[in-house]
PDB file of C-alpha atoms in Angstrom:
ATOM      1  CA  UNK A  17      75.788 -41.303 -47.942  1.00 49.00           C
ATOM      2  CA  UNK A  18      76.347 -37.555 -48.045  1.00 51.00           C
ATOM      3  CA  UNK A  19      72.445 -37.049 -48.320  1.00 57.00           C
ATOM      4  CA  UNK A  20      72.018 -38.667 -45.392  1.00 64.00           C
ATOM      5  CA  UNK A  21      74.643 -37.326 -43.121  1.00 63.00           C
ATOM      6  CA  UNK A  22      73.101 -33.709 -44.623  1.00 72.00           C
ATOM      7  CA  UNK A  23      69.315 -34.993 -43.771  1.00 74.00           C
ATOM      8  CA  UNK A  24      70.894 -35.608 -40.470  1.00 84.00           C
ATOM      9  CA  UNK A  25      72.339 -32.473 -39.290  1.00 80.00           C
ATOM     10  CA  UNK A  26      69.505 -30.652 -40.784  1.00 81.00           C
ATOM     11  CA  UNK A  27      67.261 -32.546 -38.963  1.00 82.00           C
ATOM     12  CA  UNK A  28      69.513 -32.111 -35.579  1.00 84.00           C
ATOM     13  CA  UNK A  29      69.524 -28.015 -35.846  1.00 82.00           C
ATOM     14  CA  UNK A  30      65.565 -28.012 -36.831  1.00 82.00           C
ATOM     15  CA  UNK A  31      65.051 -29.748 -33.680  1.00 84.00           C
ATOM     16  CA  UNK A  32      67.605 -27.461 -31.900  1.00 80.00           C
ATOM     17  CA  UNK A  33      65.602 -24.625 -33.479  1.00 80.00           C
ATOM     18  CA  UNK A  34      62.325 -26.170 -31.827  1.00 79.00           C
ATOM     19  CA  UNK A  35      64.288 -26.852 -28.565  1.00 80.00           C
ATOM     20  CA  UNK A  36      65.085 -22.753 -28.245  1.00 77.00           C
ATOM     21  CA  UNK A  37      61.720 -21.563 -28.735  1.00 76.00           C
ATOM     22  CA  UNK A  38      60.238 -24.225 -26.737  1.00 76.00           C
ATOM     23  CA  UNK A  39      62.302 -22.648 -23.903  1.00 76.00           C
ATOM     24  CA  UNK A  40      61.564 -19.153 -24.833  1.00 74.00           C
ATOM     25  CA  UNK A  41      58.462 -19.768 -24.656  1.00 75.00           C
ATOM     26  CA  UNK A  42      58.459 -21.401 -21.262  1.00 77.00           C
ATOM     27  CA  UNK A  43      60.647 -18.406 -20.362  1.00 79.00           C
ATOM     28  CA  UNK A  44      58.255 -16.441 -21.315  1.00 82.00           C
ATOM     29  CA  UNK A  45      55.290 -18.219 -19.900  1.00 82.00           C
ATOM     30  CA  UNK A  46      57.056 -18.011 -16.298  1.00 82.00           C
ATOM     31  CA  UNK A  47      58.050 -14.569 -16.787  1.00 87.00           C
ATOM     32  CA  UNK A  48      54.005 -13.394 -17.503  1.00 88.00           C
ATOM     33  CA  UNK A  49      53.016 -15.885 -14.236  1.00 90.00           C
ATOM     34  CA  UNK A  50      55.685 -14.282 -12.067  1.00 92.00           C
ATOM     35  CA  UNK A  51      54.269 -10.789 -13.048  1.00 95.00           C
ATOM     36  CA  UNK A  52      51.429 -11.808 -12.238  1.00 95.00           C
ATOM     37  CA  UNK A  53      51.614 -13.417  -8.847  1.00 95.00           C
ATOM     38  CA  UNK A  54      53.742  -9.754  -8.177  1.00 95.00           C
ATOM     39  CA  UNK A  55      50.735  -8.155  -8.958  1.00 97.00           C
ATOM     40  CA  UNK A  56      48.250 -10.125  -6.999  1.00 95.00           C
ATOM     41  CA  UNK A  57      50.846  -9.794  -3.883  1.00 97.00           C
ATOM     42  CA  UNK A  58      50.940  -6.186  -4.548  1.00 97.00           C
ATOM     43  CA  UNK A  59      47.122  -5.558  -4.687  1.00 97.00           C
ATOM     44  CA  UNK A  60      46.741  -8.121  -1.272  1.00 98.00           C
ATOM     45  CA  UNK A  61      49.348  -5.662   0.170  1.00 98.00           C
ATOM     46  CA  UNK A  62      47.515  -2.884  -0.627  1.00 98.00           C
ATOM     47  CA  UNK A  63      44.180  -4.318   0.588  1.00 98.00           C
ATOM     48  CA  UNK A  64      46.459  -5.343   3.665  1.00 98.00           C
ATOM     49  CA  UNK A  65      47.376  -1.364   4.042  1.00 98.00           C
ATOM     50  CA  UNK A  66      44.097  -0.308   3.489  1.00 98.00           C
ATOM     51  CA  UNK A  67      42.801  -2.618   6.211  1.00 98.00           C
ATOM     52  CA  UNK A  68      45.682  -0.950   8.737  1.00 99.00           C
ATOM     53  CA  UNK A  69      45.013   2.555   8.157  1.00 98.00           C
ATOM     54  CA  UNK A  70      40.712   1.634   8.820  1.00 99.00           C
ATOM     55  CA  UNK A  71      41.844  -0.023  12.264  1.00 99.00           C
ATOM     56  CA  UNK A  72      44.120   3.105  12.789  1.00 99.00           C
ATOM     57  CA  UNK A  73      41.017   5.072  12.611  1.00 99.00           C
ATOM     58  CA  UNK A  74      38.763   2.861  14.291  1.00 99.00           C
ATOM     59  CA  UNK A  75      41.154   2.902  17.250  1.00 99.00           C
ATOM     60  CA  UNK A  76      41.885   6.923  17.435  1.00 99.00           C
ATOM     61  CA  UNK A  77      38.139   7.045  17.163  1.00 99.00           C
ATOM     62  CA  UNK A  78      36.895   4.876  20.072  1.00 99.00           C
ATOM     63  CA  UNK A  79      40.064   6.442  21.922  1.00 99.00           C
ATOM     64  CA  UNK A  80      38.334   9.535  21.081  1.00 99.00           C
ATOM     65  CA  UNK A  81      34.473   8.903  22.069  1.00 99.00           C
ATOM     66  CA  UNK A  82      35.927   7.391  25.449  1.00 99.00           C
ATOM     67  CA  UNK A  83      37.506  10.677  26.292  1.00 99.00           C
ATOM     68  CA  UNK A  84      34.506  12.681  25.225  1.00 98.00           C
ATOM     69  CA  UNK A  85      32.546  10.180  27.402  1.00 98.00           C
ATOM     70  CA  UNK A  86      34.639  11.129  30.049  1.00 98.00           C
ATOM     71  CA  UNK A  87      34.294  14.605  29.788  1.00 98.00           C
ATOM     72  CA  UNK A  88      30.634  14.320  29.808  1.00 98.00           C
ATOM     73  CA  UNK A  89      30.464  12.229  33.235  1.00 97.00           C
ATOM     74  CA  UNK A  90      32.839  14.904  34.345  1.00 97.00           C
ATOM     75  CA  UNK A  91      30.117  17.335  33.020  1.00 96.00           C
ATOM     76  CA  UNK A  92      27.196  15.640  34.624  1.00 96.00           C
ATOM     77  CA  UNK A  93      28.788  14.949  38.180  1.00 95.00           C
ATOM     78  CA  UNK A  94      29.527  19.304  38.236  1.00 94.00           C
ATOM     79  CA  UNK A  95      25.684  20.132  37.268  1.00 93.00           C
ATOM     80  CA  UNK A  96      24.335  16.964  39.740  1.00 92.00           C
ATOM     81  CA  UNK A  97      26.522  18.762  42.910  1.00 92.00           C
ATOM     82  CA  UNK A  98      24.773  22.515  41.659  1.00 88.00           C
ATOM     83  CA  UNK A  99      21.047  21.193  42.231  1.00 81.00           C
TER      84      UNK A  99
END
């Protein structure tokens, strides 16, 4: 009878012992996804940043040509009253 109550606590902690590292290694699995969905959020950020600063430009730059353009008419309408 002892045998088997020993046989049966050894059995209980060996499956205790596969129950822990089970859940490490779930801990561990989620811990590497988390890390990385971070990083895929941080690269789409960056991409996102990226994107902001080119339409930044893109807007300055039209702003830009538009003024030029209307220097130019401004230009064009002095030498048109000279001839």
């Amino acid at each position: 009878m002892q045998e088997s109550a020993t046989g049966e606590v050894a059995a209980r902690r060996e499956r205790k012992e596969w129950e822990m590292i089970r859940r490490g290694s779930g801990r561990w699995q989620l811990e590497k996804r988390k890390m990385e969905e971070k990083m895929k959020r941080d690269q789409i950020n960056d991409n996102y940043l990226d994107l902001i600063e080119k339409q930044r430009l893109y807007f300055k730059t039209v702003k830009d040509f538009q003024e030029e353009c209307r220097k130019n008419e401004i230009l064009l309408k002095k030498l048109e009253r000279k001839q």
